[in-house]
XYZ file of C-alpha atoms in Angstrom:
611
model
C 31.044 -26.959 4.673
C 28.931 -29.786 3.237
C 30.381 -31.354 0.101
C 28.677 -30.183 -3.083
C 26.238 -32.605 -4.684
C 26.732 -33.636 -8.311
C 23.983 -31.206 -9.379
C 25.477 -28.342 -7.397
C 28.939 -29.076 -8.735
C 27.640 -29.041 -12.328
C 26.227 -25.567 -11.753
C 29.311 -24.254 -9.923
C 31.757 -25.392 -12.622
C 29.728 -24.048 -15.541
C 31.690 -21.224 -17.198
C 30.571 -19.981 -20.620
C 27.138 -19.811 -22.191
C 23.649 -19.615 -20.670
C 22.570 -21.792 -17.769
C 19.343 -22.097 -15.816
C 19.596 -23.521 -12.302
C 16.166 -24.613 -11.093
C 16.673 -24.475 -7.346
C 13.956 -25.835 -5.085
C 13.472 -24.607 -1.502
C 16.396 -25.351 0.793
C 18.510 -26.665 -2.088
C 21.578 -24.485 -1.464
C 21.241 -21.913 -4.231
C 23.218 -19.234 -2.347
C 26.040 -21.722 -1.900
C 25.972 -22.465 -5.618
C 26.111 -18.779 -6.575
C 28.981 -17.876 -4.242
C 30.948 -21.035 -5.070
C 30.517 -20.366 -8.791
C 31.862 -16.812 -8.444
C 34.891 -18.255 -6.676
C 35.299 -20.914 -9.380
C 35.107 -18.359 -12.200
C 37.841 -16.264 -10.587
C 40.204 -18.953 -9.292
C 39.749 -21.773 -11.798
C 38.425 -20.209 -15.012
C 40.578 -17.095 -14.941
C 37.675 -14.647 -15.129
C 38.395 -11.128 -13.882
C 36.251 -10.267 -10.823
C 35.405 -6.937 -12.478
C 33.675 -8.834 -15.305
C 31.176 -10.444 -12.938
C 27.778 -8.937 -12.090
C 25.512 -10.540 -9.471
C 21.897 -9.313 -9.411
C 19.452 -9.892 -6.577
C 15.983 -8.499 -5.897
C 16.533 -6.637 -2.644
C 19.379 -4.636 -1.141
C 19.327 -6.934 1.881
C 19.754 -9.978 -0.375
C 22.580 -8.288 -2.291
C 24.345 -7.436 0.976
C 23.893 -10.972 2.341
C 25.159 -12.507 -0.902
C 28.234 -10.280 -0.869
C 28.940 -11.134 2.773
C 28.634 -14.858 2.046
C 31.064 -14.469 -0.831
C 33.492 -12.435 1.291
C 33.458 -15.152 3.951
C 34.262 -17.690 1.249
C 37.119 -15.507 -0.012
C 38.478 -14.749 3.451
C 37.218 -11.190 3.684
C 37.420 -9.782 0.155
C 34.778 -9.511 -2.555
C 37.608 -9.142 -5.123
C 35.836 -6.375 -7.109
C 32.767 -8.435 -8.043
C 29.727 -6.180 -8.402
C 26.625 -7.053 -6.359
C 23.386 -5.106 -6.741
C 19.662 -5.118 -7.362
C 18.022 -4.760 -10.765
C 17.087 -1.206 -9.842
C 20.528 -0.195 -8.578
C 22.351 -1.606 -11.620
C 19.909 -0.249 -14.200
C 19.853 3.131 -12.453
C 23.662 3.240 -12.490
C 23.546 2.719 -16.262
C 21.070 5.540 -16.975
C 22.591 7.856 -14.355
C 25.996 7.479 -16.001
C 24.638 7.832 -19.533
C 22.352 10.790 -18.864
C 24.417 12.398 -16.102
C 21.333 12.427 -13.879
C 21.600 14.605 -10.761
C 21.447 13.278 -7.208
C 17.918 13.454 -5.839
C 16.222 12.773 -9.189
C 14.344 9.725 -7.835
C 11.042 10.577 -6.179
C 10.461 9.012 -2.760
C 7.433 6.811 -2.212
C 6.052 9.346 0.287
C 6.344 12.213 -2.213
C 4.873 10.012 -4.931
C 1.821 9.321 -2.784
C 1.421 13.042 -2.129
C 1.748 13.799 -5.839
C -0.965 11.264 -6.709
C -3.146 12.742 -3.968
C -2.677 16.209 -5.466
C -3.555 14.884 -8.934
C -6.743 13.255 -7.621
C -7.763 16.533 -5.974
C -6.976 18.572 -9.088
C -8.986 16.185 -11.287
C -11.904 15.998 -8.810
C -11.429 12.271 -8.287
C -12.867 11.638 -4.846
C -12.637 8.306 -3.021
C -13.604 7.517 0.569
C -10.774 4.956 0.781
C -8.223 7.419 -0.563
C -5.079 5.807 0.868
C -6.068 2.385 -0.456
C -6.750 3.909 -3.875
C -3.331 5.592 -3.921
C -1.660 2.267 -3.050
C -3.590 0.567 -5.836
C -2.635 3.295 -8.329
C 1.058 2.904 -7.467
C 0.843 -0.876 -7.884
C -0.980 -0.630 -11.213
C 1.336 2.073 -12.579
C 4.218 -0.274 -11.830
C 2.451 -3.160 -13.543
C 1.752 -1.116 -16.691
C 5.391 -0.024 -16.951
C 7.008 -3.350 -16.071
C 4.720 -5.375 -18.344
C 5.231 -2.782 -21.101
C 1.475 -2.348 -21.564
C 0.039 0.391 -23.748
C -1.999 2.493 -21.312
C -4.812 2.730 -23.885
C -5.164 -1.046 -23.710
C -5.035 -1.344 -19.917
C -8.137 -1.944 -17.814
C -7.906 -1.133 -14.133
C -8.593 -3.883 -11.620
C -10.380 -1.726 -9.068
C -10.841 1.823 -10.399
C -12.914 3.316 -13.203
C -10.665 2.932 -16.258
C -10.718 6.597 -17.198
C -9.886 7.639 -13.629
C -6.775 5.440 -13.639
C -5.668 6.525 -17.105
C -6.087 10.182 -16.125
C -3.925 9.707 -13.027
C -1.338 7.654 -14.943
C -0.874 10.244 -17.668
C -0.859 13.214 -15.306
C 1.649 11.498 -13.012
C 3.994 10.978 -15.959
C 3.629 14.607 -17.035
C 4.262 16.025 -13.571
C 7.289 13.813 -12.932
C 8.774 14.860 -16.259
C 8.119 18.541 -15.533
C 9.883 18.214 -12.167
C 12.813 16.310 -13.654
C 12.014 13.278 -11.483
C 11.740 9.546 -12.095
C 10.307 6.691 -10.035
C 11.710 3.202 -9.488
C 9.900 1.749 -12.483
C 11.274 4.505 -14.728
C 14.753 3.199 -13.895
C 13.841 0.007 -15.723
C 11.955 1.496 -18.665
C 14.565 4.211 -19.274
C 17.366 1.653 -19.174
C 15.600 -0.493 -21.771
C 14.927 2.510 -24.012
C 18.546 3.663 -23.706
C 20.140 0.297 -24.488
C 17.671 -0.406 -27.295
C 18.441 2.866 -29.069
C 22.147 3.389 -28.321
C 24.270 0.491 -29.582
C 27.457 2.294 -28.527
C 26.375 2.530 -24.897
C 25.080 -1.044 -24.944
C 28.454 -2.304 -26.210
C 30.273 -0.361 -23.516
C 28.139 -1.902 -20.745
C 28.548 -5.371 -22.257
C 32.324 -4.901 -22.028
C 31.992 -4.192 -18.314
C 29.716 -7.106 -17.414
C 30.720 -10.240 -19.307
C 29.287 -12.704 -16.776
C 25.835 -12.007 -15.333
C 24.315 -14.017 -12.496
C 20.730 -13.510 -11.344
C 19.293 -14.789 -8.075
C 15.521 -15.398 -7.589
C 15.118 -15.307 -11.359
C 11.477 -16.387 -11.094
C 10.634 -12.939 -9.737
C 11.777 -11.158 -12.901
C 9.323 -8.984 -14.765
C 9.215 -8.467 -18.507
C 11.213 -5.234 -18.676
C 13.954 -6.567 -16.382
C 14.256 -9.648 -18.570
C 14.392 -7.670 -21.809
C 17.293 -5.597 -20.449
C 19.043 -8.792 -19.335
C 18.756 -10.193 -22.850
C 20.330 -7.030 -24.272
C 23.177 -7.065 -21.741
C 24.000 -10.766 -21.986
C 24.235 -10.885 -25.797
C 26.214 -11.886 -27.764
C 28.244 -13.983 -25.277
C 25.050 -15.067 -23.511
C 26.903 -15.720 -20.269
C 23.682 -15.532 -18.288
C 23.483 -17.710 -15.177
C 19.902 -17.653 -13.873
C 19.020 -19.239 -10.541
C 15.421 -19.562 -9.432
C 12.402 -21.701 -8.710
C 9.264 -21.186 -10.774
C 7.336 -22.864 -7.935
C 8.241 -19.914 -5.693
C 7.150 -17.117 -8.034
C 4.687 -15.188 -5.850
C 5.004 -11.565 -6.917
C 2.536 -11.395 -9.795
C 1.176 -8.106 -8.444
C 4.621 -6.606 -9.143
C 4.761 -8.012 -12.648
C 6.809 -11.133 -11.842
C 6.147 -13.826 -14.420
C 7.235 -17.452 -13.809
C 6.689 -18.113 -17.521
C 9.826 -16.053 -18.196
C 11.805 -18.943 -16.733
C 9.859 -21.364 -18.900
C 10.706 -19.432 -22.085
C 14.466 -19.285 -21.467
C 15.029 -22.415 -23.543
C 13.315 -20.750 -26.486
C 15.285 -17.490 -26.157
C 18.656 -19.156 -25.438
C 19.086 -22.091 -27.799
C 22.295 -23.267 -26.078
C 20.774 -23.164 -22.599
C 21.924 -25.823 -20.150
C 19.585 -26.653 -17.269
C 20.492 -28.051 -13.859
C 17.929 -29.081 -11.255
C 18.867 -28.723 -7.590
C 16.282 -31.209 -6.422
C 17.588 -32.070 -2.951
C 15.972 -30.117 -0.133
C 18.433 -29.792 2.751
C 15.918 -27.948 4.941
C 12.718 -29.939 5.406
C 12.037 -33.312 6.948
C 10.513 -36.032 4.778
C 6.835 -35.521 5.623
C 7.028 -31.775 4.939
C 8.814 -32.296 1.617
C 6.303 -34.964 0.614
C 3.268 -32.831 1.489
C 4.686 -29.722 -0.219
C 5.491 -31.664 -3.397
C 1.953 -33.039 -3.474
C 0.494 -29.527 -3.307
C 2.661 -27.914 -5.965
C 2.320 -30.833 -8.392
C -1.259 -29.675 -9.088
C 0.107 -26.621 -10.925
C 0.226 -27.011 -14.695
C 2.562 -24.142 -15.709
C 5.820 -25.307 -14.163
C 9.013 -27.268 -14.726
C 8.247 -30.888 -13.948
C 10.486 -31.895 -11.070
C 10.520 -33.907 -7.877
C 11.760 -32.553 -4.574
C 13.819 -34.998 -2.549
C 14.744 -34.387 1.072
C 18.175 -35.171 2.461
C 16.820 -35.579 5.992
C 16.324 -39.105 7.294
C 13.787 -37.814 9.832
C 10.081 -38.118 9.129
C 9.160 -34.883 10.919
C 5.620 -33.696 11.599
C 2.806 -32.469 9.368
C -0.617 -32.075 10.986
C -3.885 -30.808 9.515
C -5.924 -29.432 12.384
C -9.639 -28.683 12.140
C -10.725 -26.066 14.697
C -14.072 -24.464 15.434
C -13.139 -20.792 15.010
C -10.388 -18.172 15.379
C -10.308 -18.431 19.163
C -9.819 -22.202 19.162
C -7.188 -21.754 16.456
C -5.269 -19.230 18.585
C -5.598 -21.329 21.748
C -4.230 -24.381 19.945
C -1.321 -22.452 18.449
C -0.329 -20.992 21.812
C -0.377 -24.428 23.446
C 1.883 -25.815 20.750
C 4.180 -22.787 20.900
C 4.636 -23.315 24.648
C 5.168 -27.058 24.150
C 7.869 -26.308 21.577
C 9.589 -23.858 23.916
C 9.609 -26.521 26.636
C 11.242 -28.873 24.116
C 14.029 -26.350 23.606
C 12.768 -24.555 20.483
C 12.882 -20.799 21.189
C 10.141 -18.424 20.046
C 12.275 -16.921 17.293
C 12.615 -20.365 15.677
C 8.827 -20.603 15.313
C 6.560 -18.775 12.861
C 2.853 -18.222 12.291
C 2.206 -17.677 8.564
C -0.960 -16.248 6.997
C -2.224 -14.998 3.626
C -3.226 -11.405 4.543
C -2.112 -9.008 7.239
C -5.582 -8.678 8.747
C -5.693 -12.339 9.864
C -3.473 -12.340 12.978
C -5.494 -9.685 14.876
C -6.987 -12.034 17.472
C -3.656 -13.821 17.969
C -1.856 -10.493 18.431
C -4.367 -9.381 21.072
C -3.881 -12.670 22.937
C -0.079 -12.522 22.702
C -0.109 -8.942 23.938
C -2.405 -9.831 26.836
C -0.080 -12.655 27.886
C 3.080 -10.505 27.469
C 4.520 -12.950 24.913
C 7.060 -11.197 22.672
C 6.433 -11.362 18.936
C 7.475 -9.629 15.753
C 5.171 -9.044 12.789
C 6.407 -8.610 9.213
C 3.520 -6.584 7.789
C 1.881 -4.472 10.463
C -1.851 -4.984 10.767
C -4.079 -2.268 9.369
C -6.060 -0.267 11.897
C -9.576 -1.383 11.031
C -10.982 1.630 12.877
C -9.311 3.866 10.288
C -10.997 2.177 7.328
C -13.656 4.410 5.811
C -16.507 1.875 6.050
C -15.815 1.384 9.755
C -15.387 5.125 10.298
C -18.864 5.593 8.825
C -20.348 3.258 11.434
C -18.416 5.031 14.189
C -19.738 8.373 12.914
C -23.301 7.104 13.353
C -22.521 5.939 16.882
C -20.808 9.218 17.800
C -23.824 11.187 16.519
C -26.150 8.897 18.464
C -24.190 9.624 21.627
C -24.444 13.384 21.311
C -21.935 14.571 18.719
C -24.210 16.530 16.353
C -21.437 18.695 14.951
C -22.025 19.773 11.362
C -18.922 17.878 10.248
C -20.158 14.654 11.875
C -23.682 14.888 10.474
C -22.369 15.664 6.990
C -20.296 12.471 7.190
C -23.409 10.316 7.753
C -26.037 12.320 5.878
C -25.346 10.631 2.529
C -24.601 7.135 3.804
C -27.159 6.242 2.464
C -28.270 9.265 0.439
C -30.973 11.525 1.868
C -32.852 14.328 0.122
C -31.144 17.085 2.065
C -28.734 19.588 0.492
C -25.467 20.364 2.247
C -26.118 24.113 2.235
C -29.200 23.606 4.434
C -27.001 22.255 7.231
C -25.976 25.697 8.470
C -26.021 25.120 12.239
C -23.087 23.798 14.198
C -24.077 21.694 16.047
C -26.953 20.654 13.809
C -30.428 21.528 15.109
C -32.948 19.054 13.657
C -35.932 21.305 14.441
C -34.396 24.192 12.491
C -33.499 21.819 9.681
C -37.112 20.618 9.491
C -38.265 24.234 9.282
C -35.956 24.895 6.325
C -37.374 21.803 4.628
C -41.020 22.693 5.304
C -41.811 22.739 1.573
C -40.330 19.263 1.108
C -42.226 16.709 3.201
C -40.228 13.769 1.784
C -37.011 15.427 3.056
C -38.606 16.045 6.468
C -39.367 12.312 6.597
C -35.649 11.644 6.089
C -34.753 13.971 8.966
C -37.340 12.353 11.230
C -36.065 8.871 10.430
C -32.429 9.869 10.955
C -33.235 11.384 14.342
C -35.254 8.326 15.362
C -32.469 6.011 14.168
C -29.888 7.862 16.253
C -32.103 7.528 19.338
C -32.379 3.781 18.730
C -28.629 3.391 18.200
C -27.932 5.171 21.476
C -29.770 2.431 23.408
C -27.901 -0.488 21.815
C -24.725 -2.438 22.457
C -22.106 -1.773 19.760
C -22.729 -5.060 17.898
C -26.502 -4.518 17.880
C -25.974 -0.933 16.779
C -23.803 -2.123 13.896
C -26.470 -4.554 12.678
C -29.144 -1.846 12.977
C -27.016 0.662 11.028
C -26.336 -1.918 8.304
C -29.872 -3.219 7.817
C -32.390 -0.694 9.139
C -30.526 2.518 8.398
C -29.350 1.227 5.010
C -25.562 1.302 5.387
C -25.133 -1.956 3.443
C -26.982 -0.377 0.512
C -24.623 2.600 0.650
C -21.588 0.250 0.513
C -22.998 -1.612 -2.512
C -23.779 1.602 -4.395
C -20.396 3.115 -3.540
C -18.517 0.019 -4.731
C -20.522 -0.143 -7.955
C -19.965 3.559 -8.702
C -16.215 3.364 -7.999
C -15.719 0.038 -9.792
C -14.320 -1.745 -6.751
C -15.240 -5.093 -5.197
C -17.797 -4.687 -2.421
C -16.737 -7.969 -0.784
C -13.532 -6.287 0.455
C -15.622 -3.589 2.115
C -18.042 -6.068 3.650
C -15.089 -8.149 4.883
C -13.908 -5.088 6.785
C -17.369 -4.672 8.319
C -17.399 -8.347 9.309
C -13.938 -8.000 10.834
C -15.165 -4.991 12.812
C -18.172 -7.035 13.958
C -15.899 -9.804 15.258
C -13.787 -7.244 17.130
C -16.708 -5.622 18.955
C -18.820 -8.747 19.563
C -18.112 -8.834 23.319
C -18.015 -5.075 23.970
C -20.904 -3.963 26.173
C -21.071 -0.190 25.728
C -20.044 2.740 23.562
C -17.667 3.907 26.291
C -15.944 0.508 26.317
C -15.701 0.671 22.532
C -13.902 4.019 22.648
C -11.507 2.618 25.252
C -10.875 -0.475 23.105
C -10.117 1.687 20.057
C -7.431 3.541 22.016
C -5.975 0.281 23.334
C -5.927 -1.117 19.793
C -3.986 1.914 18.565
C -1.454 1.330 21.344
C -1.195 -2.336 20.345
C -0.308 -1.325 16.769
C 2.328 1.123 18.057
C 3.814 -1.655 20.193
C 3.947 -3.935 17.151
C 6.072 -1.416 15.271
C 8.528 -1.110 18.174
C 8.644 -4.883 18.761
C 9.250 -5.626 15.085
C 12.341 -3.423 15.107
C 13.830 -5.642 17.818
C 13.211 -8.827 15.788
C 12.616 -10.877 18.947
C 9.977 -13.450 19.857
C 7.428 -15.443 17.879
C 7.469 -14.595 14.151
C 4.187 -13.532 12.518
C 4.524 -13.382 8.735
C 2.483 -13.082 5.568
C 3.206 -15.724 2.954
C 4.956 -13.076 0.865
C 7.191 -11.979 3.741
C 8.051 -15.561 4.730
C 9.800 -16.249 1.414
C 13.507 -16.958 1.842
C 13.223 -17.701 5.582
C 13.195 -20.959 7.546
C 11.958 -22.015 10.981
C 11.955 -25.153 13.091
C 8.174 -24.993 13.527
C 5.597 -23.335 11.253
C 1.877 -22.763 11.892
C -0.208 -21.887 8.810
C -3.556 -20.392 9.818
C -6.921 -19.962 8.060
C -6.380 -22.687 5.441
C -9.859 -22.262 3.980
C -11.332 -21.332 0.607
C -11.496 -17.580 0.148
C -8.372 -17.073 2.219
C -5.971 -19.492 0.545
C -6.554 -19.436 -2.337
C -7.591 -15.854 -1.766
C -11.045 -14.881 -3.009
C -9.612 -12.468 -5.596
C -7.907 -15.313 -7.474
C -10.335 -15.801 -10.367
C -8.193 -17.108 -13.219
C -6.202 -20.330 -13.471
C -2.946 -18.328 -13.437
C -3.983 -16.480 -10.271
C -4.950 -19.736 -8.570
C -1.578 -21.243 -9.482
C 0.160 -18.274 -7.858
C -1.938 -18.787 -4.716
C -0.826 -22.439 -4.706
C 2.795 -21.322 -5.005
C 2.315 -19.048 -1.994
C 0.954 -21.941 0.046
C 3.907 -24.062 -1.105
C 6.333 -21.328 -0.020
C 4.645 -21.175 3.402
C 4.847 -24.956 3.834
C 8.524 -25.166 2.876
C 9.567 -22.606 5.486
C 9.229 -25.419 8.059
C 12.277 -27.530 8.851
C 10.872 -30.054 11.328
C 7.206 -29.463 12.172
C 4.293 -28.012 10.180
C 0.797 -27.396 11.565
C -1.958 -26.330 9.163
C -5.166 -24.948 10.698
C -8.605 -25.233 9.125
C -11.274 -23.226 11.000
C -14.900 -24.263 10.480
C -15.927 -20.609 10.780
C -14.176 -17.250 10.315
C -15.812 -14.042 11.531
C -18.970 -16.020 12.155
C -19.226 -17.430 8.615
C -18.968 -21.117 7.664
C -15.851 -21.943 5.658
C -14.836 -24.735 3.306
C -11.501 -26.546 3.611
C -8.883 -25.119 1.235
C -8.393 -27.136 -1.935
C -4.668 -27.054 -1.118
C -5.333 -28.902 2.124
C -7.567 -31.404 0.363
C -4.789 -32.229 -2.086
C -2.332 -33.211 0.658
C -4.636 -35.196 2.948
C -3.539 -38.486 1.418
C 0.127 -37.746 2.116
C -0.484 -36.830 5.767
C -1.059 -39.369 8.484
């Protein structure tokens, strides 16, 4: 094992009182944590049973315990390793004697929210997306300890969200169930109100160590403060520059306020990066230095090698993919296997074209966050409904799905035929000439669509039929951003650009479904080229990294409006960059989905440090 640096040794040999270890990427934080546990037991005389090590995922807790066991020749000596949720749940389960099976599964929670929406007549075309958003926002409200009356939803009508939030709480309580966020809130409420129980838990855990501290949310931190007092033997390890889970309530400012909350706090900076070559470390430091809310620090690299950082301007997605594949093959020829290379992107919709090309060339790959099936998205389904009707499917169900996209002056109860007979419909509307005009136009539009290639049909449906107007009105009514919906339409347009007929489109849709199924199977094997979102890449390292779509609107993502949100986007880019050990390639397409793009401000900030 490499000899500990002076900084690492200072952290390892710290015994009593609070300490913050600011650990940059590749700086050996896991080594520090495991070596400190060993030091506490063997040199400071601390009982293993007094030590609690908290991580953020079960996988991380397991890996940490295994690393410690290897250090201790096969025994974890009774040290407790766990996640925030597992430890806090153990506390409330013991105190309240909660039964097994009291925690609702995510699947059942989604179904419960769906039932609530139906019962409250809250209808959304993008129902699954809305449910995901509700779950995320419920978590944010609980973890940030926000009064629901003072919360304003990001993408739902406020009263809709508050109705769902309150009803969800009521139904869970009635069923005797809790969710993962309740584990945290209930633990805080218990320890805040029961000094006897708090004292008992403090007696059990006298030394608390927290990994990835920058990902803590407010409620987790408040419980930590209760547990660590009065000894304050809190050992927090993290990097505020790698705090990228704001959507889960993670707050890097919690790290920044430790000095205020713990007056005796000692701080150690692990500033040597043992992972990256010099050029990568230099470029990454240049990017992150633009953030204002951070610990001021410099990242030094141990490596004597310069390494490679290249900013590559390409014309479009195809040229980007072609260039990546050439470099991947070159790297393989140089002895770097596929699984030591990674393509990193901001959102899981970006790698579609690359996945299709990899699949067509039988190149194995694994993808961290499976791509969404764009053909299942409600705005794309609406277009497909028009095309299906144009090609002969006049079933009542199909016509009802397009009749009000955009709205037409025709009542549902007049559509009595199945399939729909337009002549009979006109007869029923004989007293309403304006409605007959709508029927005539719809029938004429379907005849026009039938004659067109899919891409031409899409443009006709959007502009002449009025589908774009429907999307705008729907987004306004539901208080959601219409740019997300139009992005999905643009993505669909890029997919079908070269498809010649409706029959070919149907075949492509089936092939695309098979591609997504293959992705799931391939990802279980964990073999081949790694395709990762910036979030999923955190904690990993690769010999070669390719960051794609480094343009404004993608990174930073278009939804980042505030300074704090932009700083989190910069941290994500920094995390992506520092996954690379030897070579980093950053791609800047001039166009994406046919639209001109501007170079990302993150790329602009590092141009001077890159040859």
